[in-house]
Amino acid sequence: MIDPIHQFQIHKIVELGQPGGIELAFTNSAAFMFGIVALVFFFLTFATRGRTLVPGRLQSLAELSYEFVANTVRSSAGNEGMKFFPLVFSLFIFVLTANFVGMIPYAFTVTSHLIVTAALALLVILTVIIYGFVRHGTHFLHLFVPSGVPAFLLPFMVVIEVISFLSRPISLSLRLFANMLAGHIAMKVFAGFIVMMTASGVAGWFGAVLPLAMVVALTALEFLVAALQAYVFAVLTCIYLNDALHPGH
């Protein structure tokens, strides 16, 4: 039997004990996250080591990544938002690399786990809240008070704005998690159809052509989704950070 959920299972590699009754272990998910960070670090270090005036392929790729994220930050949060560029670039390149690594056969897709995407989303929202209060003080609360609203509607609008703000980390994490999870499950299901049909004889070989075509199409689509989700995550991060810079409506 083909189990499409098996690819998302977390396995312990090294058990680290149970301090305070909390089980700690180094898992395959943690190993892939460390590997992704190391991959990005060594790529950027190797690609930019020469800093030549006429860049090569790797340096061009690194510079294009830098300019792409920088333009995204400027267009969404203005030049003032460039102070958050290291955060946005780190999130974008981590999510992008994690999504692409997850496309490698037998690799683990860390962004298909809600705990990972939720942690990234909470990092963004906590940065917005902390910076907003540090820079603006209580004026940051004006983010929840739309201007020009009649007094009798103001309490309802404040409640709506608060709920909308609190839903941001939920939507930010669920969007990335759900897209990566659904795409990988769909590919595994159609790949399972190919295995089952080819095992049924010559007639099954011809019947396997359709699911094979679907797997090829889904793989191409999933690469596109992997890039788009990293971009969407970065854009929404910039928009939320813009609220910390300019909390007024």
Short mmCIF file of C-alpha atoms in Angstrom, two decimals:
data_model
loop_
_atom_site.label_atom_id
_atom_site.label_comp_id
_atom_site.label_asym_id
_atom_site.label_seq_id
_atom_site.Cartn_x
_atom_site.Cartn_y
_atom_site.Cartn_z
CA MET A 1 0.00 0.00 0.00
CA ILE A 2 1.14 3.52 -0.86
CA ASP A 3 0.90 5.77 2.18
CA PRO A 4 0.92 9.46 1.08
CA ILE A 5 1.27 10.61 4.70
CA HIS A 6 4.39 8.58 5.40
CA GLN A 7 6.61 11.26 3.83
CA PHE A 8 5.61 13.74 6.55
CA GLN A 9 6.37 11.54 9.55
CA ILE A 10 8.96 12.84 12.00
CA HIS A 11 11.53 10.31 13.20
CA LYS A 12 13.93 10.60 16.10
CA ILE A 13 17.61 10.51 15.24
CA VAL A 14 19.12 11.23 18.65
CA GLU A 15 17.18 11.24 21.92
CA LEU A 16 18.22 14.11 24.21
CA GLY A 17 16.42 13.01 27.36
CA GLN A 18 13.31 14.25 29.12
CA PRO A 19 14.17 17.30 31.26
CA GLY A 20 11.13 18.38 33.25
CA GLY A 21 9.06 15.62 31.69
CA ILE A 22 9.43 17.16 28.20
CA GLU A 23 10.77 14.76 25.61
CA LEU A 24 13.62 16.23 23.59
CA ALA A 25 15.09 14.66 20.48
CA PHE A 26 17.04 15.59 17.37
CA THR A 27 14.74 14.60 14.52
CA ASN A 28 14.84 14.34 10.74
CA SER A 29 12.97 17.66 10.61
CA ALA A 30 15.67 19.38 12.68
CA ALA A 31 18.39 17.75 10.61
CA PHE A 32 16.91 19.07 7.37
CA MET A 33 16.49 22.57 8.84
CA PHE A 34 20.13 22.61 9.93
CA GLY A 35 21.07 21.31 6.49
CA ILE A 36 19.05 24.02 4.74
CA VAL A 37 20.68 26.76 6.81
CA ALA A 38 24.12 25.29 6.10
CA LEU A 39 23.33 24.99 2.38
CA VAL A 40 22.24 28.64 2.16
CA PHE A 41 25.24 29.80 4.20
CA PHE A 42 27.81 27.97 2.11
CA PHE A 43 26.15 28.93 -1.17
CA LEU A 44 26.07 32.65 -0.37
CA THR A 45 29.60 32.55 1.07
CA PHE A 46 30.99 30.69 -1.94
CA ALA A 47 29.03 32.74 -4.49
CA THR A 48 30.16 36.11 -3.11
CA ARG A 49 33.73 35.24 -2.12
CA GLY A 50 35.27 36.85 -5.22
CA ARG A 51 33.04 39.94 -5.46
CA THR A 52 34.18 40.49 -9.02
CA LEU A 53 33.05 43.45 -11.07
CA VAL A 54 31.79 41.08 -13.77
CA PRO A 55 29.96 38.43 -11.75
CA GLY A 56 29.88 34.77 -12.61
CA ARG A 57 26.78 32.58 -12.57
CA LEU A 58 26.72 31.95 -8.83
CA GLN A 59 27.50 35.55 -7.90
CA SER A 60 24.82 36.74 -10.33
CA LEU A 61 22.31 34.39 -8.70
CA ALA A 62 23.22 35.67 -5.23
CA GLU A 63 23.01 39.30 -6.35
CA LEU A 64 19.69 38.73 -8.11
CA SER A 65 18.31 37.18 -4.92
CA TYR A 66 19.49 40.19 -2.94
CA GLU A 67 17.99 42.71 -5.37
CA PHE A 68 14.74 40.78 -5.69
CA VAL A 69 14.12 40.80 -1.95
CA ALA A 70 15.37 44.39 -1.59
CA ASN A 71 12.93 45.59 -4.27
CA THR A 72 10.14 43.65 -2.57
CA VAL A 73 10.89 45.33 0.76
CA ARG A 74 11.09 48.81 -0.78
CA SER A 75 7.85 48.41 -2.75
CA SER A 76 5.91 47.09 0.26
CA ALA A 77 7.43 48.94 3.23
CA GLY A 78 9.36 51.82 1.66
CA ASN A 79 13.04 52.64 2.05
CA GLU A 80 12.56 52.74 5.81
CA GLY A 81 11.63 49.07 5.69
CA MET A 82 15.18 48.18 4.56
CA LYS A 83 16.15 47.98 8.23
CA PHE A 84 14.19 44.71 8.22
CA PHE A 85 15.91 43.44 5.06
CA PRO A 86 18.06 40.82 6.89
CA LEU A 87 14.92 39.32 8.45
CA VAL A 88 12.91 39.28 5.23
CA PHE A 89 15.81 37.93 3.17
CA SER A 90 16.50 35.19 5.71
CA LEU A 91 12.84 34.12 5.78
CA PHE A 92 12.52 34.20 1.98
CA ILE A 93 15.70 32.25 1.26
CA PHE A 94 14.96 29.70 4.01
CA VAL A 95 11.40 29.03 2.85
CA LEU A 96 12.44 28.94 -0.82
CA THR A 97 15.30 26.52 -0.17
CA ALA A 98 13.19 24.35 2.14
CA ASN A 99 10.44 24.13 -0.49
CA PHE A 100 12.90 23.17 -3.24
CA VAL A 101 14.77 20.68 -1.07
CA GLY A 102 11.42 19.05 -0.30
CA MET A 103 11.02 18.35 -4.03
CA ILE A 104 14.02 16.02 -4.00
CA PRO A 105 12.87 12.37 -3.85
CA TYR A 106 13.00 10.94 -0.31
CA ALA A 107 13.79 14.37 1.13
CA PHE A 108 11.82 15.87 4.00
CA THR A 109 9.69 18.98 3.43
CA VAL A 110 9.98 20.98 6.65
CA THR A 111 7.49 23.62 5.45
CA SER A 112 4.79 20.94 5.24
CA HIS A 113 4.66 20.92 9.05
CA LEU A 114 2.47 23.51 10.73
CA ILE A 115 4.78 23.85 13.73
CA VAL A 116 7.56 25.13 11.45
CA THR A 117 5.45 27.58 9.47
CA ALA A 118 3.71 28.75 12.67
CA ALA A 119 7.09 29.46 14.29
CA LEU A 120 8.12 31.58 11.28
CA ALA A 121 4.79 33.43 11.33
CA LEU A 122 5.05 34.11 15.07
CA LEU A 123 8.56 35.47 14.54
CA VAL A 124 7.14 37.99 12.05
CA ILE A 125 4.19 39.04 14.20
CA LEU A 126 6.25 39.35 17.39
CA THR A 127 8.74 41.50 15.49
CA VAL A 128 5.89 43.75 14.36
CA ILE A 129 4.45 44.05 17.89
CA ILE A 130 7.76 44.57 19.69
CA TYR A 131 9.13 47.08 17.19
CA GLY A 132 5.80 48.87 16.98
CA PHE A 133 5.62 49.45 20.74
CA VAL A 134 9.34 50.25 21.06
CA ARG A 135 9.22 52.89 18.35
CA HIS A 136 5.70 54.30 18.71
CA GLY A 137 4.69 53.42 22.26
CA THR A 138 0.94 53.38 22.78
CA HIS A 139 0.51 55.16 19.44
CA PHE A 140 1.02 51.72 17.88
CA LEU A 141 -2.50 50.90 19.09
CA HIS A 142 -3.80 53.36 16.48
CA LEU A 143 -3.30 50.45 14.10
CA PHE A 144 -6.60 49.11 15.48
CA VAL A 145 -8.46 52.44 15.32
CA PRO A 146 -9.46 53.36 11.75
CA SER A 147 -9.70 57.07 11.12
CA GLY A 148 -12.97 58.69 10.07
CA VAL A 149 -15.18 56.02 11.64
CA PRO A 150 -18.32 57.26 13.47
CA ALA A 151 -18.07 56.93 17.26
CA PHE A 152 -20.92 54.43 17.54
CA LEU A 153 -19.18 52.10 15.05
CA LEU A 154 -15.71 52.48 16.53
CA PRO A 155 -15.96 49.64 19.12
CA PHE A 156 -17.06 47.19 16.43
CA MET A 157 -14.31 48.32 14.07
CA VAL A 158 -11.67 47.98 16.80
CA VAL A 159 -12.81 44.41 17.49
CA ILE A 160 -12.68 43.62 13.78
CA GLU A 161 -9.20 45.13 13.44
CA VAL A 162 -7.92 43.20 16.47
CA ILE A 163 -9.32 39.93 15.13
CA SER A 164 -7.83 40.70 11.70
CA PHE A 165 -4.42 41.35 13.27
CA LEU A 166 -4.52 38.18 15.36
CA SER A 167 -5.49 36.13 12.32
CA ARG A 168 -2.36 37.20 10.45
CA PRO A 169 -0.01 34.57 11.91
CA ILE A 170 -2.71 31.94 11.42
CA SER A 171 -3.22 32.73 7.74
CA LEU A 172 0.51 33.23 7.15
CA SER A 173 1.38 29.82 8.58
CA LEU A 174 -1.60 27.90 7.21
CA ARG A 175 -1.14 29.17 3.65
CA LEU A 176 2.41 27.87 3.36
CA PHE A 177 1.73 24.65 5.28
CA ALA A 178 -1.44 23.74 3.35
CA ASN A 179 0.03 24.40 -0.10
CA MET A 180 3.12 22.31 0.51
CA LEU A 181 1.20 19.51 2.22
CA ALA A 182 -1.51 19.26 -0.45
CA GLY A 183 0.92 19.36 -3.35
CA HIS A 184 3.13 16.59 -2.00
CA ILE A 185 0.16 14.40 -1.14
CA ALA A 186 -1.26 14.80 -4.65
CA MET A 187 2.06 13.83 -6.24
CA LYS A 188 2.40 10.79 -3.96
CA VAL A 189 -1.16 9.64 -4.73
CA PHE A 190 -0.71 9.80 -8.52
CA ALA A 191 2.73 8.17 -8.22
CA GLY A 192 1.00 5.37 -6.31
CA PHE A 193 -1.44 4.93 -9.20
CA ILE A 194 1.51 4.43 -11.56
CA VAL A 195 3.00 1.71 -9.35
CA MET A 196 -0.32 -0.12 -8.96
CA MET A 197 -1.17 0.01 -12.68
CA THR A 198 2.24 -1.12 -13.90
CA ALA A 199 2.06 -4.06 -11.48
CA SER A 200 -1.16 -5.29 -13.11
CA GLY A 201 0.38 -6.29 -16.43
CA VAL A 202 0.80 -4.96 -19.96
CA ALA A 203 -2.64 -3.32 -20.03
CA GLY A 204 -1.76 -1.45 -16.86
CA TRP A 205 1.35 -0.03 -18.52
CA PHE A 206 -0.80 1.85 -21.01
CA GLY A 207 -3.21 2.90 -18.27
CA ALA A 208 -0.31 4.32 -16.27
CA VAL A 209 0.37 6.93 -18.95
CA LEU A 210 -2.32 9.29 -17.62
CA PRO A 211 -1.18 9.31 -13.96
CA LEU A 212 2.42 9.61 -15.19
CA ALA A 213 1.45 12.73 -17.14
CA MET A 214 -0.32 14.05 -14.05
CA VAL A 215 2.79 13.48 -11.92
CA VAL A 216 4.93 15.38 -14.43
CA ALA A 217 2.43 18.25 -14.54
CA LEU A 218 2.05 18.31 -10.74
CA THR A 219 5.82 18.32 -10.29
CA ALA A 220 6.17 21.37 -12.53
CA LEU A 221 3.25 23.03 -10.75
CA GLU A 222 4.72 22.22 -7.34
CA PHE A 223 8.03 23.87 -8.26
CA LEU A 224 6.06 26.97 -9.24
CA VAL A 225 4.05 26.83 -6.00
CA ALA A 226 7.26 26.39 -3.99
CA ALA A 227 8.67 29.63 -5.42
CA LEU A 228 5.38 31.53 -5.21
CA GLN A 229 4.78 30.58 -1.58
CA ALA A 230 8.23 31.84 -0.59
CA TYR A 231 7.50 35.10 -2.42
CA VAL A 232 4.03 35.46 -0.86
CA PHE A 233 5.48 34.83 2.59
CA ALA A 234 8.08 37.56 2.02
CA VAL A 235 5.55 40.05 0.63
CA LEU A 236 3.11 39.55 3.51
CA THR A 237 5.98 39.89 5.96
CA CYS A 238 6.87 43.25 4.40
CA ILE A 239 3.25 44.42 4.54
CA TYR A 240 2.96 43.49 8.21
CA LEU A 241 6.28 45.17 9.01
CA ASN A 242 5.01 48.30 7.26
CA ASP A 243 2.29 48.45 9.93
CA ALA A 244 5.00 48.54 12.59
CA LEU A 245 6.64 51.45 10.77
CA HIS A 246 3.43 53.34 10.02
CA PRO A 247 0.68 52.21 12.45
CA GLY A 248 -1.87 54.86 11.49
CA HIS A 249 -4.72 54.15 9.08
#
